[in-house]
Coordinates of C-alpha atoms (C1' of nucleotides) in Angstrom, one line a residue:
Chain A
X1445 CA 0.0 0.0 0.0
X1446 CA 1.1 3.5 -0.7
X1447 CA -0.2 4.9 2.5
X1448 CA 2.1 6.9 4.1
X1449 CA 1.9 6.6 7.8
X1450 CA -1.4 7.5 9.6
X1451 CA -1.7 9.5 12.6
X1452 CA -1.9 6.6 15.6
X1453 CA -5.3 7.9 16.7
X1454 CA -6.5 7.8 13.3
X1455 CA -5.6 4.3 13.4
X1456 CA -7.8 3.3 16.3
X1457 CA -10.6 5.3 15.1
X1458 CA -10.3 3.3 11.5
X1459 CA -11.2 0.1 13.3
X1460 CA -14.0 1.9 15.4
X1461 CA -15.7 3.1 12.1
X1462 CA -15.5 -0.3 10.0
X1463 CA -16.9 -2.3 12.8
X1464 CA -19.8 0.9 13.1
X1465 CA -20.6 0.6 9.7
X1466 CA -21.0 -2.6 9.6
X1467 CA -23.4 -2.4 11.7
X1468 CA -25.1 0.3 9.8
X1469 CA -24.6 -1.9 6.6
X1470 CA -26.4 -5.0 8.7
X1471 CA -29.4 -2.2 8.9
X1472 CA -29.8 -1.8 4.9
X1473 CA -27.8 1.5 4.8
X1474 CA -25.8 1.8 1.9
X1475 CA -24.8 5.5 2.4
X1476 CA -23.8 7.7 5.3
X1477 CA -22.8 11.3 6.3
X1478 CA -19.8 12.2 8.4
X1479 CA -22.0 14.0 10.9
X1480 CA -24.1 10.6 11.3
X1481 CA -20.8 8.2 11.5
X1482 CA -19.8 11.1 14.5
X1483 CA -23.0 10.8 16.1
X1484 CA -21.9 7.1 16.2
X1485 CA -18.9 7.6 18.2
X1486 CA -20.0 10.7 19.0
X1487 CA -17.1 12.8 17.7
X1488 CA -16.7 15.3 15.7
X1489 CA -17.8 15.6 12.0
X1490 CA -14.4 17.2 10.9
X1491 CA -12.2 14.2 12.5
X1492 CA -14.3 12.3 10.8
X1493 CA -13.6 13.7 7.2
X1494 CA -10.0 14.4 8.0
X1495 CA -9.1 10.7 8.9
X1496 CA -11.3 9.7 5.5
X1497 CA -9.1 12.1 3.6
X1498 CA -5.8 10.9 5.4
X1499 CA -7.1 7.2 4.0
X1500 CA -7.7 8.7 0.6
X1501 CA -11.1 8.1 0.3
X1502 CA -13.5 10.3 -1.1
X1503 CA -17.5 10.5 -0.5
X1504 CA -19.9 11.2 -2.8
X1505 CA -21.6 14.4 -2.6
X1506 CA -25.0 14.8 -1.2
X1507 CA -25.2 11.3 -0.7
X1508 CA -22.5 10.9 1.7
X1509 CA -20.0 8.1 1.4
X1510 CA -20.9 4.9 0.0
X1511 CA -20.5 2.2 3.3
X1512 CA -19.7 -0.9 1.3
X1513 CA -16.4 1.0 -0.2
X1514 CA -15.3 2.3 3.3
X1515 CA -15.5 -1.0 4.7
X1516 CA -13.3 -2.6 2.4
X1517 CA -10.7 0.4 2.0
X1518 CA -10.6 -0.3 6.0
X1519 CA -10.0 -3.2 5.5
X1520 CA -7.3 -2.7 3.3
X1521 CA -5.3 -0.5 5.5
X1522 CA -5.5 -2.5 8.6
X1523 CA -6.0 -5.8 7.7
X1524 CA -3.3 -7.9 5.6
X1525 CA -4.2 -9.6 2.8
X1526 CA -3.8 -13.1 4.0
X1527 CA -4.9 -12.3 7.5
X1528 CA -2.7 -12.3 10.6
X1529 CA -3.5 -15.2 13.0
X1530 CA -2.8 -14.6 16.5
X1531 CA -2.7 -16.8 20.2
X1532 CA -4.3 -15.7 23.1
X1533 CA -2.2 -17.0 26.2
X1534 CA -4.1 -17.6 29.5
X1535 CA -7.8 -18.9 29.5
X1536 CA -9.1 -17.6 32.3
X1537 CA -12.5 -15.1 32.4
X1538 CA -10.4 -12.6 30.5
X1539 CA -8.9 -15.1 27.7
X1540 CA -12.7 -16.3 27.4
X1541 CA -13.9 -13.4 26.8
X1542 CA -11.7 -11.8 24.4
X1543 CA -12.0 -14.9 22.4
X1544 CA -16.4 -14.7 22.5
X1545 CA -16.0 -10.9 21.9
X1546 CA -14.2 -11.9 18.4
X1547 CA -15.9 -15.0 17.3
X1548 CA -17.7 -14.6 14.1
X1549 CA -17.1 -11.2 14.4
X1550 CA -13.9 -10.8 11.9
X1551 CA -12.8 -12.6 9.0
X1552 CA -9.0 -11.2 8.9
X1553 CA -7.8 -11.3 12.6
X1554 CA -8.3 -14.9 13.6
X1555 CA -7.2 -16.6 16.9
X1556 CA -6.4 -19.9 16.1
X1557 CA -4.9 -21.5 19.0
X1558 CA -5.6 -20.7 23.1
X1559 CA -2.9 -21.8 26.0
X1560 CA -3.4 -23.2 29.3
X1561 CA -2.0 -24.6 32.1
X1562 CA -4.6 -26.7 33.7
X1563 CA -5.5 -29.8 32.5
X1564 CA -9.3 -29.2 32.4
X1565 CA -9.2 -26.5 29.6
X1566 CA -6.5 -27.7 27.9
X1567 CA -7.5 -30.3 24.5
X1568 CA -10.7 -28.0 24.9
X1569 CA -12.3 -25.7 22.9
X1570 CA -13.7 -22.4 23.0
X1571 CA -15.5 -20.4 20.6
X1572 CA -13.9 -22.6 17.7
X1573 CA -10.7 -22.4 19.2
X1574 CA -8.6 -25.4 20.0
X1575 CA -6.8 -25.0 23.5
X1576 CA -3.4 -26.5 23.6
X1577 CA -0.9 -26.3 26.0
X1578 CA 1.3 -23.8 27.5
X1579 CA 4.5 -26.3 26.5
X1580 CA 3.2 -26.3 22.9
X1581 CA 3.6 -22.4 23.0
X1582 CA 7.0 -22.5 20.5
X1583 CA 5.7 -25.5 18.4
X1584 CA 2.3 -24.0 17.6
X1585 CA 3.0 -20.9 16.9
X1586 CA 5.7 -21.8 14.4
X1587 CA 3.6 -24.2 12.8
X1588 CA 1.1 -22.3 12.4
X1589 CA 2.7 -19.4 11.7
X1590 CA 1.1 -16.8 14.1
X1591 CA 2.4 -13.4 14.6
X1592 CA 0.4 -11.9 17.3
X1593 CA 0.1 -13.1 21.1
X1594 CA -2.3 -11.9 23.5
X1595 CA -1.8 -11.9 27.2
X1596 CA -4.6 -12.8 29.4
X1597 CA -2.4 -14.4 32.1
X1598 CA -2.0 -13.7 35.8
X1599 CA 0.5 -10.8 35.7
X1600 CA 3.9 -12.4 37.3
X1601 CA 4.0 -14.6 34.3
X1602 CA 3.0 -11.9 31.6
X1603 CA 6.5 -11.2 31.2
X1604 CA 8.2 -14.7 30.2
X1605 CA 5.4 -14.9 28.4
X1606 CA 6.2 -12.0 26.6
X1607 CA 10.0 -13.5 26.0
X1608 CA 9.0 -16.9 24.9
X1609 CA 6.4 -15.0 22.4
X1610 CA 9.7 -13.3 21.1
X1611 CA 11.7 -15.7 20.5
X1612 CA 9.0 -18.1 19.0
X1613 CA 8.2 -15.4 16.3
X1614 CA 6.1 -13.1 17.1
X1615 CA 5.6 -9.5 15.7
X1616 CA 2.8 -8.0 18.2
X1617 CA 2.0 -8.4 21.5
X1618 CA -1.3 -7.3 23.1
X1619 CA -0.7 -7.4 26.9
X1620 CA -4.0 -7.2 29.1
X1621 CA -2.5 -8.1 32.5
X1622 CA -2.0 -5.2 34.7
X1623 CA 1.6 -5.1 34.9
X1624 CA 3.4 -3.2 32.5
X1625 CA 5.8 -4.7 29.8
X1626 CA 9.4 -3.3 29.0
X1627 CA 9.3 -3.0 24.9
X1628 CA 11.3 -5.8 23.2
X1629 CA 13.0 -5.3 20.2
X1630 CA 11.6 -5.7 17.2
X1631 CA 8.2 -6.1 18.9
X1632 CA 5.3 -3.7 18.6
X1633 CA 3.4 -3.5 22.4
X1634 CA 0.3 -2.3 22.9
X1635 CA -1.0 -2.8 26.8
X1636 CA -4.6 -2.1 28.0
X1637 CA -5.4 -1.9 31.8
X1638 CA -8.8 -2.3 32.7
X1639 CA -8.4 -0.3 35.8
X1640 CA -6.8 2.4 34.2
X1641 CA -10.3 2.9 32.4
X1642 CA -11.8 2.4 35.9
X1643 CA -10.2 5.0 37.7
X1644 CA -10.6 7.6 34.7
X1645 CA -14.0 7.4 35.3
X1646 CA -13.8 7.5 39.1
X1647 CA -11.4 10.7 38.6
X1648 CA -14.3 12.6 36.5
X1649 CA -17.5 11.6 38.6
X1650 CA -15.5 12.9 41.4
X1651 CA -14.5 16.2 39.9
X1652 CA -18.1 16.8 38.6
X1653 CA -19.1 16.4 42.4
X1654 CA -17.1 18.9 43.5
X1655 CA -17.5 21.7 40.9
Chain B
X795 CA -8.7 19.5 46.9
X796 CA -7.4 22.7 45.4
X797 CA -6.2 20.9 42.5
X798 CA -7.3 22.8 39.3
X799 CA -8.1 20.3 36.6
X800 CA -4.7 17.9 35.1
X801 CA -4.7 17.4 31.7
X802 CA -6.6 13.6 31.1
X803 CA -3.1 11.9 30.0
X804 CA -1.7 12.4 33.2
X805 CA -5.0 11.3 35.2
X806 CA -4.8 8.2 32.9
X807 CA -0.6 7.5 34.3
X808 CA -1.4 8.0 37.9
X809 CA -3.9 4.8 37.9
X810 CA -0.7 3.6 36.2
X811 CA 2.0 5.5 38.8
X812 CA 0.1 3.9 41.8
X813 CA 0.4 0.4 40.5
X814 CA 3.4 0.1 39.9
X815 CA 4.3 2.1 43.2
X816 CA 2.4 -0.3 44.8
X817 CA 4.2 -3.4 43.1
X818 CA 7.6 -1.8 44.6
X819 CA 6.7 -1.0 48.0
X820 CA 5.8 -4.9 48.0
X821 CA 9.2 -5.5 47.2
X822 CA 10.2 -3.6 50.3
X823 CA 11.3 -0.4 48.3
X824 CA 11.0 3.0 50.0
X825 CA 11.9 5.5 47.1
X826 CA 12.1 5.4 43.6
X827 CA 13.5 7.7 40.8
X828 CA 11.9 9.2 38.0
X829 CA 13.5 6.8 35.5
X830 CA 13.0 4.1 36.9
X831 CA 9.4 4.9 37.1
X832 CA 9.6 5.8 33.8
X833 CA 10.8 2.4 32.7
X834 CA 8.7 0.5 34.8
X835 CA 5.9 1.7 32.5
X836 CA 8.0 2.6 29.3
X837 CA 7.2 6.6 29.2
X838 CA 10.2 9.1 29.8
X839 CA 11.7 10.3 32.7
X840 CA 10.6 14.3 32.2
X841 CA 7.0 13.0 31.4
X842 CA 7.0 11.5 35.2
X843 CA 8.6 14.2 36.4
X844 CA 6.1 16.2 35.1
X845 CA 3.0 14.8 35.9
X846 CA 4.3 14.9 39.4
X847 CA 4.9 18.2 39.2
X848 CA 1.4 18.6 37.8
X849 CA -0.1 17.2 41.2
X850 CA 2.1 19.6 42.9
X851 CA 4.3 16.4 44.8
X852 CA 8.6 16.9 45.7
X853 CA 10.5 13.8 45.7
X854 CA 14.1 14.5 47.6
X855 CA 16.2 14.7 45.8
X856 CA 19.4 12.5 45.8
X857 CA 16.8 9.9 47.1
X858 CA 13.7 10.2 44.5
X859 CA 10.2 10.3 45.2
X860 CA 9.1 8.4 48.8
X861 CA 6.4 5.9 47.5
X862 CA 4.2 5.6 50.2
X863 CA 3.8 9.1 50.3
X864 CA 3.0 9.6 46.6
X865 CA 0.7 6.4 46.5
X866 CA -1.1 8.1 49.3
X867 CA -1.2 12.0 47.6
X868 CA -2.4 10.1 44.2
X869 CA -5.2 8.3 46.2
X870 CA -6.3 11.6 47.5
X871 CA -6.8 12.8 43.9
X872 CA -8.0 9.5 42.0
X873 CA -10.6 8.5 45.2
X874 CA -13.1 10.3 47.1
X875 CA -12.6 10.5 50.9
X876 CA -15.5 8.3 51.0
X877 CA -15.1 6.0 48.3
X878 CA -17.2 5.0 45.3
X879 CA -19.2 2.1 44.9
X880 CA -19.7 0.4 41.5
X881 CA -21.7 -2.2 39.9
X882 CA -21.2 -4.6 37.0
X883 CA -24.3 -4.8 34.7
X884 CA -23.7 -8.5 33.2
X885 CA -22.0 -11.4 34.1
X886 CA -20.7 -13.0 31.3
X887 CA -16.7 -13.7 30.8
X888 CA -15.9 -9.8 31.1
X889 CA -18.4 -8.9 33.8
X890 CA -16.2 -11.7 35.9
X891 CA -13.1 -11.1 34.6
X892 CA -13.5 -7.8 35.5
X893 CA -14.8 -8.4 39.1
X894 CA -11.9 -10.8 39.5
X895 CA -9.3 -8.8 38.5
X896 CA -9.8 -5.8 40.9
X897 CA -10.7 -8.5 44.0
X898 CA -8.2 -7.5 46.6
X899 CA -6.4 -4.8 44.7
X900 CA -8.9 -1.4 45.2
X901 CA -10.1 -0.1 48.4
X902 CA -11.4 2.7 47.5
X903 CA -13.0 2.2 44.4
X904 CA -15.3 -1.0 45.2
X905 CA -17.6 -3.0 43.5
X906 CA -20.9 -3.8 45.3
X907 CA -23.4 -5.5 43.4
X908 CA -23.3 -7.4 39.9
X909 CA -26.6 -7.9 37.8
X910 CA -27.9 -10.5 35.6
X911 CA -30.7 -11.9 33.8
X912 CA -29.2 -15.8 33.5
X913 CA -31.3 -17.5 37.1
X914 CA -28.0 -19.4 37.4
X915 CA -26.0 -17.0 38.3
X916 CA -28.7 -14.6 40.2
X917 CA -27.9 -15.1 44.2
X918 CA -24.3 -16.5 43.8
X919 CA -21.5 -14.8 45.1
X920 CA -18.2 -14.1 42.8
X921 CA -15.4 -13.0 44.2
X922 CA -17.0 -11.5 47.5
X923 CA -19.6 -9.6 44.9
X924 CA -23.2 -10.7 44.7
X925 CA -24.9 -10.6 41.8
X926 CA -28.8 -9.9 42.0
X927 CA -31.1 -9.9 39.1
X928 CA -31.1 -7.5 36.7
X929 CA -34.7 -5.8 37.9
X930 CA -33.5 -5.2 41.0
X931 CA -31.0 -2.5 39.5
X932 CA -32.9 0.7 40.2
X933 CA -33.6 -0.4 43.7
X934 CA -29.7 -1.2 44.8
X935 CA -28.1 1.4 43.0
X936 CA -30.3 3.6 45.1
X937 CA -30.2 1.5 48.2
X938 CA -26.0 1.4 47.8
X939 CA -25.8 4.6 46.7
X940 CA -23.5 3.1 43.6
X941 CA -22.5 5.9 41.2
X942 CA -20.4 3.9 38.7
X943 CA -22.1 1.2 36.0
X944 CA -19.7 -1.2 34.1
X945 CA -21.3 -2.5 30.9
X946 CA -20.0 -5.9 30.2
X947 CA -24.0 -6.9 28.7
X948 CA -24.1 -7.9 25.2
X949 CA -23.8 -4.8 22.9
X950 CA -27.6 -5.0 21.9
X951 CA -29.1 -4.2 25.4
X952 CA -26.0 -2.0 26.6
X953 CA -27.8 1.2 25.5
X954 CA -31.1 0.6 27.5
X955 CA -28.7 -0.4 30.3
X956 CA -27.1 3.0 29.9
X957 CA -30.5 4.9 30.2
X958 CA -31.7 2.5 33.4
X959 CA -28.1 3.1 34.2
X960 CA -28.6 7.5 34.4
X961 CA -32.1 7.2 35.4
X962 CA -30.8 5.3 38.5
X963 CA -28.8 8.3 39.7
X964 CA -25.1 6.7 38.5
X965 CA -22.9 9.2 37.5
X966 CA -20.2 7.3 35.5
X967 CA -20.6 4.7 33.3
X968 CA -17.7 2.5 31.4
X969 CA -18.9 0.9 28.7
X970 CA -17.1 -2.6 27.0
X971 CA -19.8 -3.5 25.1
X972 CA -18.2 -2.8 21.2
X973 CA -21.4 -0.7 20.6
X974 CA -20.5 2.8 21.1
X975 CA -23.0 5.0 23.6
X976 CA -24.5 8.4 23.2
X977 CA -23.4 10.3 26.0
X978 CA -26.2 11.2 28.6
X979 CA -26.1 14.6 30.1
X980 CA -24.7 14.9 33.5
X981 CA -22.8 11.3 33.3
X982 CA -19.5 10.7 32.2
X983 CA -19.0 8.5 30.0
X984 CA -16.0 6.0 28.7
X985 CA -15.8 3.4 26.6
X986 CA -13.3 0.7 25.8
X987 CA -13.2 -1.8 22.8
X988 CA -10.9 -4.5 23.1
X989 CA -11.0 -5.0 19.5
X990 CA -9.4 -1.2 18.7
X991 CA -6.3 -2.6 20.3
X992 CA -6.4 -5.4 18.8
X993 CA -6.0 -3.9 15.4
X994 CA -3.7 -1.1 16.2
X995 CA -1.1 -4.1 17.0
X996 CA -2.5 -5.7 13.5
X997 CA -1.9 -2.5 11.9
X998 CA 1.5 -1.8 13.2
X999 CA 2.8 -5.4 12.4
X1000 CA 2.1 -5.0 9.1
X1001 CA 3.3 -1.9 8.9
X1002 CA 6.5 -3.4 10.4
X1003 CA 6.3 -6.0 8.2
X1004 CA 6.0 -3.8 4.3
X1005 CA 9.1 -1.4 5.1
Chain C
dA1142 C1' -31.9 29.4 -14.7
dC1143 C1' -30.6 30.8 -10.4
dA1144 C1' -30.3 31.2 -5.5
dA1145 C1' -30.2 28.5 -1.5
dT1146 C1' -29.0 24.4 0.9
dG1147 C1' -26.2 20.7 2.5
dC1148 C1' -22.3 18.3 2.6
dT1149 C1' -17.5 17.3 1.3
dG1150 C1' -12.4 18.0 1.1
dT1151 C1' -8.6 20.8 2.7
dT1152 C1' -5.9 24.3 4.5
dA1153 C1' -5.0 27.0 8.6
dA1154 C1' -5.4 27.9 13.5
dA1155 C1' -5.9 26.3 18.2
dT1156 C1' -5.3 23.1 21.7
dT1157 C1' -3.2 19.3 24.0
dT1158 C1' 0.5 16.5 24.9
dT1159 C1' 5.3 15.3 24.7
dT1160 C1' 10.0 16.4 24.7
dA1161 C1' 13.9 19.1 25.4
dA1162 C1' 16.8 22.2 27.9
dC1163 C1' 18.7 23.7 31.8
dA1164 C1' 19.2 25.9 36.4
dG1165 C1' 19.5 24.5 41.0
dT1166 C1' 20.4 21.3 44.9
dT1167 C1' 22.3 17.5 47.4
dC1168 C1' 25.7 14.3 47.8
dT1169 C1' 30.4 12.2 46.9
dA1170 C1' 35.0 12.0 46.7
dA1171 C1' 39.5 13.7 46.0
Chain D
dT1376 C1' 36.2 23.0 49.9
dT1377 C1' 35.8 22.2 45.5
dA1378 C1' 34.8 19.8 41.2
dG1379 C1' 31.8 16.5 39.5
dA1380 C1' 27.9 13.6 39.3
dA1381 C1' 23.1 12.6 39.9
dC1382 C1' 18.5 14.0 40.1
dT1383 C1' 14.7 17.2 40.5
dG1384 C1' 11.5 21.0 39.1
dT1385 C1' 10.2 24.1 35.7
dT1386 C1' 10.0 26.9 31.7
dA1387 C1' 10.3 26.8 26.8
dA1388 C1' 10.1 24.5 22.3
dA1389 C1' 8.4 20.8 19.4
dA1390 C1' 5.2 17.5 17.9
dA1391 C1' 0.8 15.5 17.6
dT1392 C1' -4.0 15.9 17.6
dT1393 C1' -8.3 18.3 17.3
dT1394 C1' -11.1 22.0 15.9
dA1395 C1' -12.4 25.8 13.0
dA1396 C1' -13.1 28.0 8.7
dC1397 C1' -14.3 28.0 4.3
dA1398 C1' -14.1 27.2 -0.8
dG1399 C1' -16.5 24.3 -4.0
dC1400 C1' -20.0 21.5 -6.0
dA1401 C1' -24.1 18.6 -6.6
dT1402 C1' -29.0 18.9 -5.7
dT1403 C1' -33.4 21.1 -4.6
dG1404 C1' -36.8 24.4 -5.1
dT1405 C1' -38.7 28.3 -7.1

DNA sequence: ACAATGCTGTTAAATTTTTAACAGTTCTAA
DNA sequence: TTAGAACTGTTAAAAATTTAACAGCATTGT
């Protein structure tokens, strides 16, 4: 793809307006305004427009742009063309739930292999997804060739998990447990922390109190 | 507190600041240093500094920043004196996940009731937090005085949850549900899709991978 | 046919967030 | 007791992100 580098947050909003218009395409819509994808997210019309121009797509006047096209563009940019399989390590709640969240849901990103430590989820599956494991970890992922791992472990291990991801291949790591990661070379880390989230939220309601 | 409003990025690190504080002081540390803050949660040094110097705190200097102290003056903004009580609407993977994962870690911010619709799981008990049937929400929200709601509902229903959710007198809500909310006057509102991270690290490992 | 309307695409301005630069203070050690 | 090293606190500059402003063009209505 040509596409010079997007803006970061434009990249996180691309995958919040495919997965919006497909819902909006699920309705019948075939069109849609910027103002209407905004009220969506509820952002702004502009950002709206200015992250579809920074993608290089172009609406139709008066009719607003055509949601099939988007979709696919999308696509396009964040997706590869053969698809990027990824492991999700740790199948506890958390590893459960990511795994429900993206059943059926997308046809590039697919988790194709789950690891445990304890006998009764291990050989099982969830969601489609074969459990194996944690000693498999190297073998599978090579095999299989997966390039992205996804933490969902208790949080002392998160980090030789993270090495042993490494070293078996892989080029992204997703880490959900509450301790933070140190960056490895030639690996791109993203981290989410629920509670982080959690005491955003607390920080606001509290402030709104007191004004 | 006299504390004029910090910008959101920095509310966002101290959830962060006080975790990893935390993590230290449990392994018997007394002060810390900016940089190694700053790795402990890969930012730079001069952003920690700065945020600290943002909530107005002095480290010694020679000997860093006293933890217990800063853990303390960060409660003091993130908390209320008195504490805010939550509830989880929806116990699926996430709803527990979620309940699990701050079991024993918060004091301050505490979750008091759960909600569901499924009979088997109305009356039990996870992880110290009961869980009550979803029509009972007005009536313990008021009773508990709860003023956060955590979506973790299928994304169909989380919008009427949202409304029952306001009406109730809740102040915050945090949304996981992948369906984006409209925001409701006079409550703030956050949402999280685990999927948006998901494809940032898709993104960026292609990215990685074409140049 | 022509003015008004409604929406897009884009450049420019404003705001927010991060990074850099550095002065100042305590400690160390010759 | 003085030079140097190690950090902090803070102001200033840079970079990233969001918002505003507006020109331009289909479509609608008169």
């Amino acid at each position: 793809m040509f596409m010079n580098k997007l803006p970061d947050k434009t990249v996180e909003r691309l995958s919040q307006y495919r997965r919006s218009l497909n819902n909006q395409l699920a309705k019948g819509k075939t069109h849609i305004f910027s103002h209407e994808i905004a009220n969506l997210l509820h952002i702004t019309p502009v950002q709206v427009r200015r992250d579809i121009m920074l993608i290089g797509y172009s609406g139709t006047l008066r009719k607003g742009y055509d949601i099939k096209e988007m979709v696919e563009l999308i696509g396009k940019i964040i997706d590869t063309d053969s698809g990027l399989k990824m492991a999700v390590i740790g199948m506890g709640n958390l590893g459960k739930a990511f795994i429900h969240y993206l059943f059926e849901k997308r046809t590039k990103l697919k988790i194709v292999a789950a690891f445990d430590v304890n006998p009764d989820k291990v050989d099982k599956k969830y969601a489609d997804v074969q459990c194996y494991h944690l000693d498999q970890l190297e073998e599978i992922i090579n095999n299989e060739g997966i390039t992205i791992g996804i933490i969902t472990t208790p949080p002392e291990v998160a980090s030789p998990m993270a090495d042993r991801l490494k070293k078996a291949g892989v080029k992204g790591i997703l880490n959900f447990t509450p301790r933070a990661l140190s960056p490895r070379e030639g690996v791109y880390l993203e981290e989410y922390d629920m509670i982080t989230s959690l005491e955003k939220v607390a920080y606001f309601v509290k402030q709104k109190d007191t004004n």
